[in-house]
mmCIF file of C-alpha atoms in Angstrom:
data_model
loop_
_atom_site.group_PDB
_atom_site.id
_atom_site.type_symbol
_atom_site.label_atom_id
_atom_site.label_comp_id
_atom_site.label_asym_id
_atom_site.label_seq_id
_atom_site.Cartn_x
_atom_site.Cartn_y
_atom_site.Cartn_z
ATOM 1 C CA MET A 1 0.247 0.222 0.017
ATOM 2 C CA GLU A 2 0.844 3.294 -1.058
ATOM 3 C CA THR A 3 1.897 6.234 1.499
ATOM 4 C CA GLN A 4 0.314 9.290 1.283
ATOM 5 C CA LEU A 5 3.441 11.210 0.095
ATOM 6 C CA GLU A 6 3.882 8.343 -2.576
ATOM 7 C CA THR A 7 -0.293 8.538 -3.492
ATOM 8 C CA PHE A 8 0.446 12.470 -3.555
ATOM 9 C CA GLU A 9 3.147 11.866 -6.042
ATOM 10 C CA THR A 10 1.484 9.556 -8.131
ATOM 11 C CA ASN A 11 -1.410 11.962 -8.401
ATOM 12 C CA LEU A 12 1.000 14.782 -9.377
ATOM 13 C CA ARG A 13 2.541 13.476 -11.953
ATOM 14 C CA SER A 14 -0.783 11.956 -13.302
ATOM 15 C CA VAL A 15 -1.917 15.795 -13.832
ATOM 16 C CA ARG A 16 1.594 16.789 -15.521
ATOM 17 C CA THR A 17 3.296 18.047 -12.252
ATOM 18 C CA ALA A 18 6.721 17.631 -12.028
ATOM 19 C CA VAL A 19 8.078 16.477 -8.153
ATOM 20 C CA THR A 20 10.671 16.947 -6.382
ATOM 21 C CA GLN A 21 11.508 15.858 -2.790
ATOM 22 C CA THR A 22 14.085 17.381 -0.681
ATOM 23 C CA SER A 23 14.991 18.161 2.906
ATOM 24 C CA PRO A 24 14.635 21.515 4.322
ATOM 25 C CA ALA A 25 18.543 21.821 4.359
ATOM 26 C CA ALA A 26 18.881 21.509 0.474
ATOM 27 C CA PHE A 27 16.272 23.457 -0.342
ATOM 28 C CA ARG A 28 17.220 25.959 -1.881
ATOM 29 C CA ASP A 29 19.878 23.537 -4.324
ATOM 30 C CA ALA A 30 16.563 21.953 -5.028
ATOM 31 C CA LEU A 31 14.914 24.941 -5.854
ATOM 32 C CA ALA A 32 17.826 26.750 -7.664
ATOM 33 C CA ASP A 33 17.276 23.461 -10.539
ATOM 34 C CA VAL A 34 13.432 24.217 -10.999
ATOM 35 C CA ILE A 35 13.016 27.616 -11.104
ATOM 36 C CA ASP A 36 13.344 29.089 -14.722
ATOM 37 C CA GLU A 37 14.772 33.034 -14.936
ATOM 38 C CA PRO A 38 12.995 35.649 -14.336
ATOM 39 C CA ALA A 39 11.705 34.305 -11.500
ATOM 40 C CA ILE A 40 9.252 35.708 -8.846
ATOM 41 C CA GLY A 41 7.515 34.666 -6.272
ATOM 42 C CA ALA A 42 5.367 35.624 -2.907
ATOM 43 C CA PRO A 43 7.185 34.868 0.754
ATOM 44 C CA LEU A 44 6.989 31.373 1.959
ATOM 45 C CA PRO A 45 4.768 30.922 5.386
ATOM 46 C CA PHE A 46 7.144 28.559 6.681
ATOM 47 C CA GLU A 47 9.889 29.334 9.364
ATOM 48 C CA ALA A 48 12.441 26.557 7.995
ATOM 49 C CA ILE A 49 12.520 27.493 4.584
ATOM 50 C CA THR A 50 12.238 30.888 2.882
ATOM 51 C CA LEU A 51 12.793 32.555 -0.789
ATOM 52 C CA GLU A 52 15.391 35.109 0.758
ATOM 53 C CA GLY A 53 18.561 34.809 -0.646
ATOM 54 C CA THR A 54 17.771 33.159 -3.691
ATOM 55 C CA ASP A 55 17.109 33.908 -7.523
ATOM 56 C CA VAL A 56 13.019 35.069 -6.802
ATOM 57 C CA VAL A 57 12.433 38.260 -7.030
ATOM 58 C CA LEU A 58 9.850 38.959 -3.859
ATOM 59 C CA GLU A 59 7.231 41.931 -4.347
ATOM 60 C CA PRO A 60 8.083 41.999 -8.367
ATOM 61 C CA THR A 61 6.484 44.940 -9.907
ATOM 62 C CA PRO A 62 4.425 45.142 -13.000
ATOM 63 C CA GLU A 63 7.049 44.899 -15.043
ATOM 64 C CA GLN A 64 8.895 41.997 -13.829
ATOM 65 C CA LEU A 65 5.027 40.296 -13.320
ATOM 66 C CA ARG A 66 5.056 40.396 -16.828
ATOM 67 C CA GLU A 67 8.902 39.309 -18.018
ATOM 68 C CA ALA A 68 8.295 36.265 -15.415
ATOM 69 C CA ALA A 69 9.394 32.965 -16.727
ATOM 70 C CA CYS A 70 8.595 31.344 -13.554
ATOM 71 C CA GLY A 71 6.282 32.303 -9.868
ATOM 72 C CA VAL A 72 7.080 30.237 -7.009
ATOM 73 C CA THR A 73 4.399 30.124 -4.223
ATOM 74 C CA ALA A 74 3.695 28.384 -1.321
ATOM 75 C CA ALA A 75 0.386 25.569 -1.179
ATOM 76 C CA THR A 76 -1.341 25.607 2.300
ATOM 77 C CA LEU A 77 -2.584 21.756 1.873
ATOM 78 C CA GLY A 78 -1.540 19.114 -0.785
ATOM 79 C CA VAL A 79 -4.695 17.038 -1.452
ATOM 80 C CA ALA A 80 -3.066 13.344 -1.742
ATOM 81 C CA GLU A 81 -6.081 11.520 -3.448
ATOM 82 C CA TYR A 82 -6.028 14.251 -6.832
ATOM 83 C CA GLY A 83 -2.955 15.821 -6.562
ATOM 84 C CA THR A 84 -4.234 18.925 -6.024
ATOM 85 C CA VAL A 85 -3.158 22.059 -3.985
ATOM 86 C CA VAL A 86 -4.611 24.637 -2.184
ATOM 87 C CA LEU A 87 -3.014 27.945 -3.181
ATOM 88 C CA GLU A 88 -4.315 31.090 -0.896
ATOM 89 C CA SER A 89 -4.533 34.565 -1.653
ATOM 90 C CA THR A 90 -2.178 36.396 0.267
ATOM 91 C CA PRO A 91 -1.176 40.227 0.873
ATOM 92 C CA ALA A 92 2.098 39.467 -1.117
ATOM 93 C CA GLY A 93 0.349 38.595 -4.540
ATOM 94 C CA ALA A 94 0.931 34.958 -4.710
ATOM 95 C CA GLU A 95 -1.910 34.603 -6.840
ATOM 96 C CA LEU A 96 -0.737 36.571 -9.244
ATOM 97 C CA ALA A 97 2.968 35.101 -9.332
ATOM 98 C CA GLY A 98 1.207 31.307 -9.319
ATOM 99 C CA LEU A 99 -0.931 32.513 -12.242
ATOM 100 C CA PHE A 100 1.016 34.743 -15.165
ATOM 101 C CA PRO A 101 4.371 32.888 -15.433
ATOM 102 C CA ASP A 102 4.403 30.065 -17.708
ATOM 103 C CA ARG A 103 6.165 28.262 -15.069
ATOM 104 C CA HIS A 104 4.454 27.536 -11.665
ATOM 105 C CA VAL A 105 6.607 26.096 -8.643
ATOM 106 C CA ILE A 106 4.480 25.105 -5.762
ATOM 107 C CA VAL A 107 6.349 24.511 -2.465
ATOM 108 C CA VAL A 108 4.704 22.315 -0.115
ATOM 109 C CA ARG A 109 5.323 20.638 2.924
ATOM 110 C CA GLU A 110 5.243 16.983 3.591
ATOM 111 C CA ARG A 111 3.225 17.959 6.997
ATOM 112 C CA ASP A 112 1.041 19.873 4.966
ATOM 113 C CA LEU A 113 -0.267 16.620 2.948
ATOM 114 C CA VAL A 114 -3.860 15.454 3.856
ATOM 115 C CA ASP A 115 -5.624 12.296 2.216
ATOM 116 C CA ASP A 116 -8.817 13.536 0.586
ATOM 117 C CA MET A 117 -10.843 16.575 -0.371
ATOM 118 C CA ALA A 118 -12.790 16.148 2.946
ATOM 119 C CA THR A 119 -10.042 16.408 5.021
ATOM 120 C CA ALA A 120 -8.909 19.533 3.428
ATOM 121 C CA PHE A 121 -12.489 21.140 3.783
ATOM 122 C CA GLU A 122 -12.317 20.361 7.710
ATOM 123 C CA ARG A 123 -8.817 21.725 7.945
ATOM 124 C CA LEU A 124 -9.967 24.745 6.369
ATOM 125 C CA GLY A 125 -13.467 25.140 6.710
ATOM 126 C CA GLU A 126 -13.680 26.895 9.649
ATOM 127 C CA ARG A 127 -11.542 29.562 9.071
ATOM 128 C CA PHE A 128 -12.883 30.540 5.541
ATOM 129 C CA ARG A 129 -16.505 30.207 7.042
ATOM 130 C CA ASN A 130 -15.342 33.017 9.030
ATOM 131 C CA GLY A 131 -14.097 34.954 6.065
ATOM 132 C CA ASP A 132 -10.349 34.507 7.017
ATOM 133 C CA GLY A 133 -9.185 34.174 3.572
ATOM 134 C CA ASP A 134 -9.510 32.787 0.582
ATOM 135 C CA ALA A 135 -8.168 29.960 -1.868
ATOM 136 C CA VAL A 136 -7.874 28.411 -5.517
ATOM 137 C CA LEU A 137 -7.607 24.217 -5.417
ATOM 138 C CA ALA A 138 -5.273 23.889 -8.323
ATOM 139 C CA THR A 139 -4.630 20.738 -10.315
ATOM 140 C CA GLY A 140 -2.047 20.855 -12.707
ATOM 141 C CA PRO A 141 -1.574 23.334 -15.002
ATOM 142 C CA SER A 142 -3.819 25.393 -16.521
ATOM 143 C CA ALA A 143 -6.205 23.826 -19.197
ATOM 144 C CA THR A 144 -9.056 23.854 -20.858
ATOM 145 C CA ALA A 145 -11.016 22.438 -24.369
ATOM 146 C CA ASP A 146 -12.945 25.435 -24.504
ATOM 147 C CA MET A 147 -12.964 25.630 -28.671
ATOM 148 C CA GLY A 148 -12.187 21.711 -29.321
ATOM 149 C CA GLU A 149 -9.058 20.054 -28.176
ATOM 150 C CA LEU A 150 -7.452 20.309 -24.588
ATOM 151 C CA VAL A 151 -4.681 23.380 -24.592
ATOM 152 C CA TYR A 152 -2.535 24.157 -21.756
ATOM 153 C CA GLY A 153 -1.569 27.503 -20.532
ATOM 154 C CA VAL A 154 -4.370 29.429 -21.722
ATOM 155 C CA HIS A 155 -5.883 30.693 -18.376
ATOM 156 C CA GLY A 156 -2.344 30.098 -16.450
ATOM 157 C CA PRO A 157 0.725 28.204 -15.944
ATOM 158 C CA GLN A 158 1.806 25.784 -19.297
ATOM 159 C CA GLU A 159 3.918 24.068 -16.458
ATOM 160 C CA THR A 160 3.561 23.011 -12.798
ATOM 161 C CA HIS A 161 6.354 21.440 -10.364
ATOM 162 C CA ALA A 162 6.191 20.749 -6.874
ATOM 163 C CA VAL A 163 8.812 20.980 -4.621
ATOM 164 C CA ILE A 164 7.854 19.031 -1.193
ATOM 165 C CA VAL A 165 9.623 19.780 1.663
ATOM 166 C CA GLU A 166 10.679 16.619 3.728
ATOM 167 C CA ASP A 167 9.633 17.232 7.679
ATOM 168 C CA ALA A 168 12.830 17.272 9.102
ATOM 169 C CA GLU A 169 13.586 14.938 11.799
ATOM 170 C CA GLU A 170 12.883 16.536 15.225
#
């Protein structure tokens, strides 16, 4: 039987999302291997990992946003059953970094994986019911078949890559 992490990775790949698994200590090197420059992003809400000191521009100007080849944002949750990530809107504009560039790199911690949507809604439900945020559930790169054949990247990124940060040993 697959572990939750293995299920998540399998389902990410099934929805055209590349996967890199890394430790907190190796995060910067792993990120450098998967971003395309110029890269923009929003600050990560995690203690052990940060975009500070990387080649990712935080708080991009409108021109940097237009020119960005890659956007890096954090996922609040990863839903193993579907390979879906929960991307919250932030005051720093994480949704812009995740929607405009052709490549979206999503950083998700292993500890933030849940088995299914019911668990994700249970975990986030009260906060959202109270009006304390909003989020997008994203499953793979943007895709549409509005005009016939399935086309990727029309309404968002053409490529997605998940960087899963393993839980540090306590």
